[in-house]
Amino acid sequence: MEPRTVAKAVETGEEDVMMEALRTYNRENSQSFSFDDAQQEDRQRLAGLLVNALERGLPPARRAAWLQSLRILSRDRSCLDRFTSRGGLQALARYAGIAAASGPDPEPPDLDIVLEALKCLCNLVLSSPTAQALAAEARLVVRLAERLALHGQQSFPHEVQFFDLRLLFLLTALRTDVRQQLFGELQGVRLLAGVLELTLQAAPEGSPAECLPAQETERAMEILKVLFNITFDSIKREVDEEDTMLYRHLGTLLRHCVMISTAGDRTEEFHGHAVNLLGNLPFACLDVLLTPELHSDSVEFMGVNMDVIHALLGFLEQRLDQTHRLKESVAPVLSVLTECARGHRPARKFLKAQVLPPLRDVSTRPEVGAQLRNRLVRLMTHLDTDVKRVAAEFLFVLCAESVPRFIKYTGYGNAAGLLAARGLMAGGRTSGQYSEDEDTDTEEYKEAKASINPVTGRVEEKPPNPMEGMTEEQKEHEAMKLVNMFDRLSRHRVIQPMGMSPGGHLTSLQDAMYQSMEGQLSSDPDSDPD
């Protein structure tokens, strides 16, 4: 049915005509998400009529069909202006059961009406900055938080719980003030951790269910997304004792999430949200990933349960198979594994054994091959600077932040970016807290070590000497040609000759020479003035 016809039916005010037209329109457009531009004015007119009636109040018999039509029209961005009035949004919030309470509810809520109103609000908040501001002003997050606390006590249907969480996710994703309000005033981490625990149906110290049902999976993912939003820029790296207990409890729940599967094919997506949130936790709280007791089927290393670390490593390998949005796919899990390795020696040694086993084949470049080491080394020269930074940082930590060891496994060419950023181009080791563990070389590596090109990280045949057969005059002539070419490129600023400062940082050749001479003079007692 055309929106013009529906609008005319609504204007008649005749109950049967209106309701039949709205039901027909809803049935025909229930799956419509794109709209004909030619009917844009008619849809706007219909939306205006429906919103005006909504603001005045609807009798119970009209609400379901009315809100279904509003939900369909709220998908059309050209109609948003008709929806984004303070009265319209407050009416939707009232029907959704999340408006500011002005007294006792006159009647128990119809959950079908609540659901339709929640869907309308989600559409509006997603698409309209004005609706986002009005929702923040109306403090919808307060009533949403209050209702979330009741999810475990009252039998709300799955869809109402899901869209409560979806609306909360949208508000916290799009409004900084709502994020801060939920995190601080409303104690959102504690609230959502409790809801997550109920959803997972597992006590923190119990064994997680083998497979999370589909509906619980959907709700758990929304909870994880909201928690990610409110902790992304709120959690400090150092927290007090009370907050540490809360985040360790949350870390225990996330450990469960990483170890369970879900119904359908959403396990990787579910694990992705859990890993993203793990990356927001204070580093000191990540030790909960290594605290479970050992069982007969546990992955044990140095007396520590490595089940979670092993699962995260498997998740990383899955994500490396993806070719799009690599930053969002691999950076979070690499960051979590890096912090686990940096803070816990058993985790680092376990990961090193899995990712950087003793070298045997040194005939191919480190970035060539299908092993996990090869794939991570390839990321070290990725176009996305965040991807190459986290990949290099992970491998560097596995090497106990030892420059020679890092170059051994990755090649100097691949390692140069991280070493330059850290001022380690001249070698050395950072001040990280690492034990002096040995890096055992295989017999194959010892035999080939002298022939390995440190830049490429592999054994290479000795190239022919390009100056072989030249006289000294010819060599000098070629050398001067090369000098002149570099000079011309430098003067035209095509290239800039670089040197290494005494601190190990790349700098211009002129500055490097100056700093070097300055250091020599300052250390020479005969250079003191008379």
Short mmCIF file of C-alpha atoms in Angstrom, two decimals:
data_model
loop_
_atom_site.label_atom_id
_atom_site.label_comp_id
_atom_site.label_asym_id
_atom_site.label_seq_id
_atom_site.Cartn_x
_atom_site.Cartn_y
_atom_site.Cartn_z
CA MET A 1 0.00 0.00 0.00
CA GLU A 2 1.27 3.47 -0.91
CA PRO A 3 2.20 5.79 2.00
CA ARG A 4 -0.11 8.47 0.50
CA THR A 5 -3.08 6.11 0.80
CA VAL A 6 -2.15 5.25 4.40
CA ALA A 7 -1.81 8.94 5.27
CA LYS A 8 -5.29 9.66 3.87
CA ALA A 9 -6.70 6.77 5.88
CA VAL A 10 -5.11 8.13 9.07
CA GLU A 11 -6.50 11.60 8.34
CA THR A 12 -10.04 10.24 8.15
CA GLY A 13 -9.88 9.33 11.84
CA GLU A 14 -12.06 6.26 11.24
CA GLU A 15 -10.76 3.45 13.44
CA ASP A 16 -11.38 0.51 11.10
CA VAL A 17 -10.04 2.32 8.02
CA MET A 18 -6.91 3.51 9.83
CA MET A 19 -6.04 0.18 11.39
CA GLU A 20 -6.62 -1.80 8.19
CA ALA A 21 -4.40 0.60 6.21
CA LEU A 22 -1.62 0.54 8.83
CA ARG A 23 -1.68 -3.27 9.13
CA THR A 24 -1.49 -3.66 5.35
CA TYR A 25 1.38 -1.17 5.12
CA ASN A 26 3.25 -2.94 7.93
CA ARG A 27 2.77 -6.36 6.35
CA GLU A 28 4.02 -5.20 2.93
CA ASN A 29 7.03 -3.26 4.27
CA SER A 30 8.17 -5.31 7.25
CA GLN A 31 11.44 -6.14 5.47
CA SER A 32 11.89 -2.82 3.65
CA PHE A 33 15.16 -1.06 4.43
CA SER A 34 15.49 1.11 1.31
CA PHE A 35 12.82 3.46 0.04
CA ASP A 36 11.68 5.03 -3.22
CA ASP A 37 12.70 8.70 -3.48
CA ALA A 38 9.52 9.46 -5.44
CA GLN A 39 7.43 8.72 -2.34
CA GLN A 40 9.64 10.62 0.09
CA GLU A 41 7.19 13.49 0.73
CA ASP A 42 4.34 11.02 1.29
CA ARG A 43 6.39 9.08 3.85
CA GLN A 44 7.33 12.29 5.64
CA ARG A 45 3.67 13.30 5.76
CA LEU A 46 2.67 9.91 7.14
CA ALA A 47 5.48 10.00 9.72
CA GLY A 48 4.35 13.45 10.86
CA LEU A 49 0.76 12.26 11.33
CA LEU A 50 1.82 9.20 13.30
CA VAL A 51 4.24 11.09 15.55
CA ASN A 52 1.66 13.80 16.31
CA ALA A 53 -0.83 11.15 17.40
CA LEU A 54 1.92 9.41 19.39
CA GLU A 55 2.68 12.60 21.33
CA ARG A 56 -0.99 13.07 22.20
CA GLY A 57 -1.28 9.48 23.43
CA LEU A 58 -2.60 6.33 21.80
CA PRO A 59 -5.40 4.07 22.99
CA PRO A 60 -4.17 0.51 23.67
CA ALA A 61 -5.88 -0.93 20.58
CA ARG A 62 -3.85 1.27 18.23
CA ARG A 63 -0.40 1.04 19.78
CA ALA A 64 0.98 -2.13 18.18
CA ALA A 65 0.15 -1.24 14.55
CA TRP A 66 1.06 2.42 15.11
CA LEU A 67 4.51 1.63 16.52
CA GLN A 68 5.20 -0.96 13.83
CA SER A 69 4.56 1.69 11.17
CA LEU A 70 6.78 4.14 13.04
CA ARG A 71 9.53 1.52 13.22
CA ILE A 72 9.41 1.03 9.45
CA LEU A 73 9.44 4.77 8.77
CA SER A 74 12.28 5.34 11.26
CA ARG A 75 14.54 3.36 8.91
CA ASP A 76 14.16 6.16 6.34
CA ARG A 77 16.71 8.90 7.05
CA SER A 78 14.61 11.44 5.14
CA CYS A 79 11.86 11.06 7.80
CA LEU A 80 14.09 11.54 10.84
CA ASP A 81 13.19 15.21 11.31
CA ARG A 82 9.59 14.20 11.96
CA PHE A 83 10.70 11.90 14.78
CA THR A 84 13.31 13.97 16.55
CA SER A 85 11.10 16.17 18.70
CA ARG A 86 11.37 16.12 22.46
CA GLY A 87 7.72 15.09 22.75
CA GLY A 88 8.06 12.27 20.20
CA LEU A 89 11.14 10.79 21.84
CA GLN A 90 9.60 11.02 25.32
CA ALA A 91 6.49 9.26 24.06
CA LEU A 92 8.58 6.42 22.61
CA ALA A 93 10.55 6.19 25.85
CA ARG A 94 7.28 6.03 27.78
CA TYR A 95 5.98 3.15 25.65
CA ALA A 96 9.39 1.45 25.96
CA GLY A 97 9.12 1.69 29.74
CA ILE A 98 12.30 3.75 30.13
CA ALA A 99 10.95 7.28 30.53
CA ALA A 100 11.76 9.20 33.70
CA ALA A 101 9.27 8.04 36.33
CA SER A 102 6.79 10.71 37.47
CA GLY A 103 4.73 8.40 39.66
CA PRO A 104 3.54 4.76 39.81
CA ASP A 105 2.88 3.07 36.50
CA PRO A 106 -0.86 3.23 35.78
CA GLU A 107 -0.86 -0.17 34.11
CA PRO A 108 1.51 -3.13 33.62
CA PRO A 109 3.56 -2.76 30.44
CA ASP A 110 2.61 -4.65 27.30
CA LEU A 111 5.93 -6.25 26.37
CA ASP A 112 5.09 -6.34 22.65
CA ILE A 113 4.59 -2.56 22.77
CA VAL A 114 7.80 -2.17 24.80
CA LEU A 115 9.70 -4.11 22.13
CA GLU A 116 8.36 -2.06 19.21
CA ALA A 117 9.16 1.21 20.98
CA LEU A 118 12.69 0.00 21.77
CA LYS A 119 13.26 -0.85 18.11
CA CYS A 120 12.09 2.63 17.08
CA LEU A 121 14.46 4.22 19.59
CA CYS A 122 17.37 2.11 18.33
CA ASN A 123 16.73 3.22 14.74
CA LEU A 124 16.52 6.88 15.75
CA VAL A 125 19.60 6.90 18.00
CA LEU A 126 21.61 5.10 15.33
CA SER A 127 20.81 7.60 12.58
CA SER A 128 20.06 10.95 14.24
CA PRO A 129 22.50 13.09 16.28
CA THR A 130 19.48 15.09 17.47
CA ALA A 131 17.85 11.93 18.82
CA GLN A 132 21.13 11.00 20.50
CA ALA A 133 21.25 14.36 22.28
CA LEU A 134 17.59 14.15 23.32
CA ALA A 135 18.10 10.61 24.65
CA ALA A 136 21.09 11.76 26.70
CA GLU A 137 19.13 14.75 28.00
CA ALA A 138 16.22 12.49 28.99
CA ARG A 139 18.65 10.25 30.92
CA LEU A 140 17.32 7.11 29.27
CA VAL A 141 20.51 5.36 30.35
CA VAL A 142 19.37 5.59 33.99
CA ARG A 143 16.13 3.68 33.40
CA LEU A 144 17.90 1.22 31.10
CA ALA A 145 20.42 0.49 33.85
CA GLU A 146 17.60 0.04 36.38
CA ARG A 147 15.86 -2.43 34.10
CA LEU A 148 19.07 -4.32 33.38
CA ALA A 149 19.41 -4.93 37.10
CA LEU A 150 15.97 -6.59 36.99
CA HIS A 151 16.74 -8.93 34.08
CA GLY A 152 17.72 -11.71 36.44
CA GLN A 153 14.75 -11.17 38.76
CA GLN A 154 11.86 -10.73 36.32
CA SER A 155 10.99 -12.81 33.27
CA PHE A 156 11.62 -10.32 30.49
CA PRO A 157 11.55 -12.00 27.07
CA HIS A 158 14.84 -12.36 25.23
CA GLU A 159 14.04 -9.70 22.62
CA VAL A 160 13.27 -7.02 25.21
CA GLN A 161 16.52 -7.82 27.05
CA PHE A 162 18.42 -7.79 23.75
CA PHE A 163 17.07 -4.41 22.59
CA ASP A 164 17.62 -2.90 26.04
CA LEU A 165 21.27 -3.83 25.59
CA ARG A 166 21.34 -2.75 21.94
CA LEU A 167 19.99 0.71 22.81
CA LEU A 168 22.51 0.97 25.65
CA PHE A 169 25.30 0.00 23.24
CA LEU A 170 24.27 2.67 20.72
CA LEU A 171 24.04 5.38 23.37
CA THR A 172 27.43 4.54 24.86
CA ALA A 173 29.04 4.24 21.43
CA LEU A 174 27.76 7.61 20.21
CA ARG A 175 27.70 9.78 23.36
CA THR A 176 30.76 10.37 25.53
CA ASP A 177 28.65 11.81 28.35
CA VAL A 178 26.48 8.68 28.46
CA ARG A 179 29.59 6.49 28.59
CA GLN A 180 30.95 8.44 31.54
CA GLN A 181 27.56 8.46 33.29
CA LEU A 182 27.15 4.69 32.99
CA PHE A 183 30.75 4.03 34.03
CA GLY A 184 30.79 6.34 37.04
CA GLU A 185 27.41 7.36 38.42
CA LEU A 186 25.63 4.12 37.53
CA GLN A 187 28.51 1.71 38.35
CA GLY A 188 28.11 0.18 34.92
CA VAL A 189 31.05 -2.24 35.09
CA ARG A 190 29.73 -3.88 38.24
CA LEU A 191 26.16 -3.91 36.89
CA LEU A 192 27.05 -5.37 33.49
CA ALA A 193 29.50 -7.90 34.95
CA GLY A 194 26.61 -9.23 37.02
CA VAL A 195 24.31 -9.39 34.01
CA LEU A 196 27.04 -11.11 32.00
CA GLU A 197 27.54 -13.70 34.73
CA LEU A 198 23.82 -14.49 34.73
CA THR A 199 23.80 -14.70 30.94
CA LEU A 200 26.73 -17.10 30.84
CA GLN A 201 24.97 -19.29 33.42
CA ALA A 202 28.30 -20.07 35.06
CA ALA A 203 29.71 -19.06 38.44
CA PRO A 204 33.16 -17.44 38.21
CA GLU A 205 34.90 -20.43 39.75
CA GLY A 206 32.77 -23.05 38.06
CA SER A 207 33.23 -24.82 34.78
CA PRO A 208 31.75 -22.93 31.83
CA ALA A 209 29.03 -24.46 29.74
CA GLU A 210 30.39 -26.22 26.68
CA CYS A 211 28.15 -24.30 24.29
CA LEU A 212 26.28 -21.06 24.92
CA PRO A 213 22.74 -21.08 23.42
CA ALA A 214 21.94 -18.69 20.59
CA GLN A 215 19.86 -16.17 22.55
CA GLU A 216 22.34 -15.99 25.42
CA THR A 217 25.12 -15.54 22.87
CA GLU A 218 23.36 -12.52 21.35
CA ARG A 219 22.84 -10.90 24.74
CA ALA A 220 26.36 -11.68 25.95
CA MET A 221 27.87 -10.04 22.88
CA GLU A 222 25.83 -6.87 23.44
CA ILE A 223 26.97 -6.80 27.08
CA LEU A 224 30.60 -7.19 26.03
CA LYS A 225 30.22 -4.36 23.51
CA VAL A 226 28.72 -2.01 26.11
CA LEU A 227 31.47 -2.91 28.59
CA PHE A 228 34.07 -2.20 25.92
CA ASN A 229 32.55 1.23 25.26
CA ILE A 230 32.50 2.35 28.88
CA THR A 231 35.96 0.98 29.78
CA PHE A 232 37.78 2.07 26.61
CA ASP A 233 38.80 5.49 27.92
CA SER A 234 37.80 5.22 31.58
CA ILE A 235 39.86 2.46 33.20
CA LYS A 236 43.20 3.63 34.52
CA ARG A 237 46.24 1.44 34.15
CA GLU A 238 46.65 1.57 37.95
CA VAL A 239 43.54 0.96 40.04
CA ASP A 240 42.79 0.71 43.76
CA GLU A 241 42.18 -2.54 45.62
CA GLU A 242 38.38 -2.48 45.30
CA ASP A 243 38.47 -1.83 41.56
CA THR A 244 41.16 -4.47 41.13
CA MET A 245 38.82 -7.08 42.63
CA LEU A 246 36.04 -5.98 40.28
CA TYR A 247 38.24 -6.14 37.17
CA ARG A 248 39.74 -9.46 38.19
CA HIS A 249 36.19 -10.79 38.53
CA LEU A 250 35.38 -9.43 35.07
CA GLY A 251 38.61 -10.98 33.76
CA THR A 252 37.50 -14.34 35.15
CA LEU A 253 34.21 -14.04 33.26
CA LEU A 254 36.09 -13.14 30.08
CA ARG A 255 38.30 -16.17 30.61
CA HIS A 256 35.11 -18.26 30.51
CA CYS A 257 34.01 -16.47 27.34
CA VAL A 258 37.27 -17.29 25.58
CA MET A 259 37.01 -20.96 26.51
CA ILE A 260 33.40 -21.67 25.48
CA SER A 261 31.80 -22.07 22.07
CA THR A 262 28.44 -20.77 20.92
CA ALA A 263 25.50 -22.15 19.02
CA GLY A 264 25.64 -21.58 15.29
CA ASP A 265 28.70 -20.07 13.65
CA ARG A 266 29.22 -17.08 15.98
CA THR A 267 31.99 -18.47 18.19
CA GLU A 268 34.77 -16.42 16.59
CA GLU A 269 32.70 -13.22 16.74
CA PHE A 270 31.89 -13.90 20.41
CA HIS A 271 35.53 -14.53 21.23
CA GLY A 272 36.46 -11.34 19.38
CA HIS A 273 34.28 -9.21 21.65
CA ALA A 274 35.74 -10.91 24.73
CA VAL A 275 39.30 -10.30 23.53
CA ASN A 276 38.54 -6.65 22.75
CA LEU A 277 37.36 -6.15 26.33
CA LEU A 278 40.35 -8.03 27.77
CA GLY A 279 42.54 -5.40 26.13
CA ASN A 280 40.83 -2.68 28.21
CA LEU A 281 41.49 -4.32 31.58
CA PRO A 282 44.36 -3.09 33.77
CA PHE A 283 47.45 -5.12 32.95
CA ALA A 284 47.79 -6.29 36.55
CA CYS A 285 44.42 -8.07 36.28
CA LEU A 286 45.39 -10.26 33.33
CA ASP A 287 46.99 -12.81 35.66
CA VAL A 288 43.51 -14.35 36.08
CA LEU A 289 44.05 -15.87 32.62
CA LEU A 290 46.75 -18.10 34.13
CA THR A 291 45.18 -19.00 37.48
CA PRO A 292 42.80 -21.91 36.71
CA GLU A 293 43.72 -25.21 38.32
CA LEU A 294 45.27 -27.87 36.14
CA HIS A 295 43.08 -30.72 34.92
CA SER A 296 43.85 -33.91 33.06
CA ASP A 297 43.11 -32.29 29.69
CA SER A 298 44.75 -28.91 30.45
CA VAL A 299 47.61 -27.47 28.44
CA GLU A 300 50.33 -27.31 31.08
CA PHE A 301 53.65 -25.46 30.87
CA MET A 302 56.07 -24.85 33.75
CA GLY A 303 53.32 -25.99 36.12
CA VAL A 304 50.88 -23.32 34.88
CA ASN A 305 47.53 -23.82 33.10
CA MET A 306 47.96 -22.42 29.58
CA ASP A 307 44.47 -23.27 28.29
CA VAL A 308 43.46 -19.62 27.83
CA ILE A 309 46.78 -18.58 26.30
CA HIS A 310 46.57 -21.54 23.93
CA ALA A 311 42.99 -20.57 23.01
CA LEU A 312 44.04 -16.95 22.37
CA LEU A 313 46.88 -18.16 20.16
CA GLY A 314 44.44 -20.28 18.16
CA PHE A 315 42.14 -17.28 17.88
CA LEU A 316 45.05 -15.19 16.57
CA GLU A 317 45.76 -17.76 13.86
CA GLN A 318 42.10 -17.65 12.81
CA ARG A 319 42.18 -13.87 12.57
CA LEU A 320 45.39 -13.90 10.54
CA ASP A 321 43.49 -15.74 7.81
CA GLN A 322 41.32 -12.66 7.28
CA THR A 323 42.37 -10.17 4.64
CA HIS A 324 40.10 -7.23 5.48
CA ARG A 325 40.05 -4.97 8.56
CA LEU A 326 43.25 -6.55 9.80
CA LYS A 327 43.78 -3.89 12.46
CA GLU A 328 40.45 -4.63 14.14
CA SER A 329 41.02 -8.37 13.72
CA VAL A 330 44.52 -8.94 15.09
CA ALA A 331 45.62 -5.85 17.06
CA PRO A 332 43.49 -6.57 20.19
CA VAL A 333 44.54 -10.20 20.59
CA LEU A 334 48.19 -9.35 19.90
CA SER A 335 48.04 -6.63 22.56
CA VAL A 336 46.57 -9.03 25.14
CA LEU A 337 49.14 -11.72 24.39
CA THR A 338 51.95 -9.14 24.53
CA GLU A 339 50.93 -7.96 28.00
CA CYS A 340 50.54 -11.54 29.24
CA ALA A 341 54.02 -12.37 27.95
CA ARG A 342 55.56 -9.19 29.35
CA GLY A 343 54.15 -9.73 32.83
CA HIS A 344 54.36 -13.51 33.19
CA ARG A 345 57.48 -15.50 32.39
CA PRO A 346 55.71 -18.88 31.93
CA ALA A 347 53.33 -17.29 29.40
CA ARG A 348 56.22 -15.70 27.51
CA LYS A 349 58.23 -18.90 27.33
CA PHE A 350 55.15 -20.88 26.27
CA LEU A 351 54.33 -18.38 23.54
CA LYS A 352 57.94 -18.26 22.39
CA ALA A 353 58.00 -22.05 22.08
CA GLN A 354 54.84 -21.89 19.94
CA VAL A 355 55.62 -18.81 17.84
CA LEU A 356 59.45 -18.71 17.72
CA PRO A 357 60.67 -22.30 17.98
CA PRO A 358 64.44 -22.88 17.59
CA LEU A 359 65.55 -22.00 14.06
CA ARG A 360 66.43 -24.88 11.76
CA ASP A 361 65.68 -23.73 8.22
CA VAL A 362 67.60 -20.52 7.56
CA SER A 363 67.50 -20.75 3.78
CA THR A 364 64.32 -18.69 3.43
CA ARG A 365 63.47 -15.19 4.58
CA PRO A 366 61.68 -14.96 7.96
CA GLU A 367 58.59 -13.48 6.28
CA VAL A 368 58.27 -16.30 3.75
CA GLY A 369 56.20 -19.32 4.74
CA ALA A 370 52.93 -20.35 6.39
CA GLN A 371 54.16 -20.77 9.97
CA LEU A 372 52.86 -18.38 12.62
CA ARG A 373 56.29 -16.75 12.89
CA ASN A 374 56.37 -16.07 9.13
CA ARG A 375 52.89 -14.56 9.13
CA LEU A 376 53.66 -12.27 12.06
CA VAL A 377 56.94 -11.12 10.54
CA ARG A 378 55.02 -10.21 7.37
CA LEU A 379 52.81 -7.96 9.49
CA MET A 380 55.90 -6.05 10.67
CA THR A 381 56.02 -4.31 7.28
CA HIS A 382 52.25 -3.88 6.89
CA LEU A 383 50.94 -0.59 5.51
CA ASP A 384 48.88 0.02 8.66
CA THR A 385 51.27 1.41 11.27
CA ASP A 386 49.20 0.08 14.19
CA VAL A 387 49.26 -3.45 12.77
CA LYS A 388 53.01 -3.49 12.22
CA ARG A 389 53.63 -1.91 15.64
CA VAL A 390 51.66 -4.52 17.62
CA ALA A 391 53.12 -7.41 15.61
CA ALA A 392 56.69 -6.18 16.12
CA GLU A 393 56.04 -5.45 19.81
CA PHE A 394 54.71 -8.97 20.37
CA LEU A 395 57.72 -10.66 18.78
CA PHE A 396 60.12 -8.28 20.55
CA VAL A 397 58.64 -9.19 23.94
CA LEU A 398 58.86 -12.90 23.10
CA CYS A 399 62.57 -12.27 22.49
CA ALA A 400 62.79 -10.78 26.03
CA GLU A 401 63.34 -7.40 24.31
CA SER A 402 66.82 -8.51 23.27
CA VAL A 403 67.87 -6.79 20.03
CA PRO A 404 70.24 -9.56 18.79
CA ARG A 405 67.63 -12.21 19.43
CA PHE A 406 64.92 -10.11 17.76
CA ILE A 407 67.08 -9.65 14.65
CA LYS A 408 67.91 -13.35 14.65
CA TYR A 409 64.22 -14.32 14.32
CA THR A 410 62.96 -11.49 12.11
CA GLY A 411 65.91 -10.10 10.15
CA TYR A 412 67.29 -6.58 10.62
CA GLY A 413 65.28 -5.21 7.69
CA ASN A 414 61.97 -6.24 9.25
CA ALA A 415 63.08 -5.22 12.75
CA ALA A 416 64.37 -1.77 11.78
CA GLY A 417 61.06 0.03 12.28
CA LEU A 418 60.64 -0.95 15.93
CA LEU A 419 64.35 -0.55 16.68
CA ALA A 420 64.38 2.96 15.21
CA ALA A 421 61.29 3.95 17.19
CA ARG A 422 62.90 2.73 20.41
CA GLY A 423 66.38 4.09 19.77
CA LEU A 424 67.87 0.61 19.54
CA MET A 425 69.34 0.73 16.03
CA ALA A 426 72.81 0.26 17.50
CA GLY A 427 71.73 -2.80 19.47
CA GLY A 428 71.36 -3.31 23.20
CA ARG A 429 68.43 -4.26 25.37
CA THR A 430 65.58 -2.38 27.01
CA SER A 431 65.13 -2.06 30.74
CA GLY A 432 62.27 -4.59 30.90
CA GLN A 433 62.12 -7.05 33.78
CA TYR A 434 63.19 -10.30 32.13
CA SER A 435 65.11 -13.26 33.48
CA GLU A 436 68.36 -14.26 31.84
CA ASP A 437 67.09 -17.29 29.97
CA GLU A 438 69.13 -18.97 27.27
CA ASP A 439 68.12 -19.01 23.63
CA THR A 440 69.25 -22.45 22.50
CA ASP A 441 70.55 -22.63 18.95
CA THR A 442 70.04 -25.74 16.86
CA GLU A 443 72.99 -27.45 15.19
CA GLU A 444 71.61 -26.36 11.80
CA TYR A 445 71.60 -22.73 12.90
CA LYS A 446 75.12 -22.92 14.38
CA GLU A 447 76.50 -24.32 11.13
CA ALA A 448 74.85 -21.63 8.99
CA LYS A 449 75.21 -18.69 11.38
CA ALA A 450 78.34 -17.22 9.79
CA SER A 451 76.66 -17.18 6.35
CA ILE A 452 73.36 -15.57 7.41
CA ASN A 453 72.72 -12.11 6.06
CA PRO A 454 71.50 -10.22 9.17
CA VAL A 455 69.41 -7.83 7.07
CA THR A 456 67.34 -10.51 5.33
CA GLY A 457 67.67 -13.13 8.09
CA ARG A 458 68.62 -15.99 5.77
CA VAL A 459 71.65 -17.67 4.21
CA GLU A 460 72.47 -16.05 0.89
CA GLU A 461 75.00 -16.89 -1.75
CA LYS A 462 77.88 -14.44 -1.88
CA PRO A 463 77.06 -12.00 -4.68
CA PRO A 464 79.64 -11.37 -7.42
CA ASN A 465 81.93 -8.38 -6.88
CA PRO A 466 80.73 -5.65 -9.28
CA MET A 467 84.20 -4.06 -9.28
CA GLU A 468 86.03 -7.23 -10.19
CA GLY A 469 88.35 -6.59 -13.15
CA MET A 470 88.30 -2.80 -12.74
CA THR A 471 91.47 -0.73 -12.44
CA GLU A 472 91.90 1.58 -9.45
CA GLU A 473 91.14 4.58 -11.68
CA GLN A 474 87.87 2.99 -12.84
CA LYS A 475 86.88 2.19 -9.26
CA GLU A 476 87.59 5.77 -8.20
CA HIS A 477 85.58 7.07 -11.18
CA GLU A 478 82.54 4.91 -10.28
CA ALA A 479 82.80 5.94 -6.64
CA MET A 480 82.77 9.63 -7.57
CA LYS A 481 79.77 9.10 -9.84
CA LEU A 482 77.93 7.57 -6.90
CA VAL A 483 78.93 10.45 -4.61
CA ASN A 484 77.72 13.00 -7.15
CA MET A 485 74.40 11.19 -7.58
CA PHE A 486 73.79 11.14 -3.82
CA ASP A 487 74.80 14.78 -3.57
CA ARG A 488 72.38 15.79 -6.30
CA LEU A 489 69.50 13.81 -4.74
CA SER A 490 70.27 15.31 -1.34
CA ARG A 491 70.45 18.91 -2.60
CA HIS A 492 67.11 18.48 -4.38
CA ARG A 493 65.66 16.97 -1.15
CA VAL A 494 64.74 13.71 -2.87
CA ILE A 495 66.60 11.85 -0.12
CA GLN A 496 68.16 12.87 3.18
CA PRO A 497 71.38 11.16 4.27
CA MET A 498 70.86 9.71 7.72
CA GLY A 499 73.15 8.68 10.50
CA MET A 500 72.81 7.19 13.95
CA SER A 501 73.00 9.34 17.03
CA PRO A 502 74.98 8.14 20.08
CA GLY A 503 71.59 7.35 21.66
CA GLY A 504 70.74 4.88 18.86
CA HIS A 505 68.15 7.05 17.07
CA LEU A 506 68.13 7.80 13.35
CA THR A 507 68.85 11.45 12.65
CA SER A 508 70.23 13.54 9.80
CA LEU A 509 73.84 12.74 8.96
CA GLN A 510 74.93 16.27 9.83
CA ASP A 511 73.31 16.09 13.29
CA ALA A 512 74.69 12.60 13.90
CA MET A 513 78.24 13.76 13.12
CA TYR A 514 77.81 16.84 15.33
CA GLN A 515 76.50 14.82 18.28
CA SER A 516 79.28 12.27 17.87
CA MET A 517 82.01 14.95 17.82
CA GLU A 518 80.37 16.70 20.79
CA GLY A 519 80.41 13.47 22.76
CA GLN A 520 84.07 12.86 21.95
CA LEU A 521 85.04 16.39 23.00
CA SER A 522 83.14 16.17 26.28
CA SER A 523 84.93 12.93 27.16
CA ASP A 524 88.42 14.23 26.20
CA PRO A 525 90.17 15.84 29.22
CA ASP A 526 92.59 17.72 26.95
CA SER A 527 89.66 19.58 25.37
CA ASP A 528 88.93 21.62 28.52
CA PRO A 529 89.52 25.37 28.07
CA ASP A 530 92.55 26.96 29.69
#
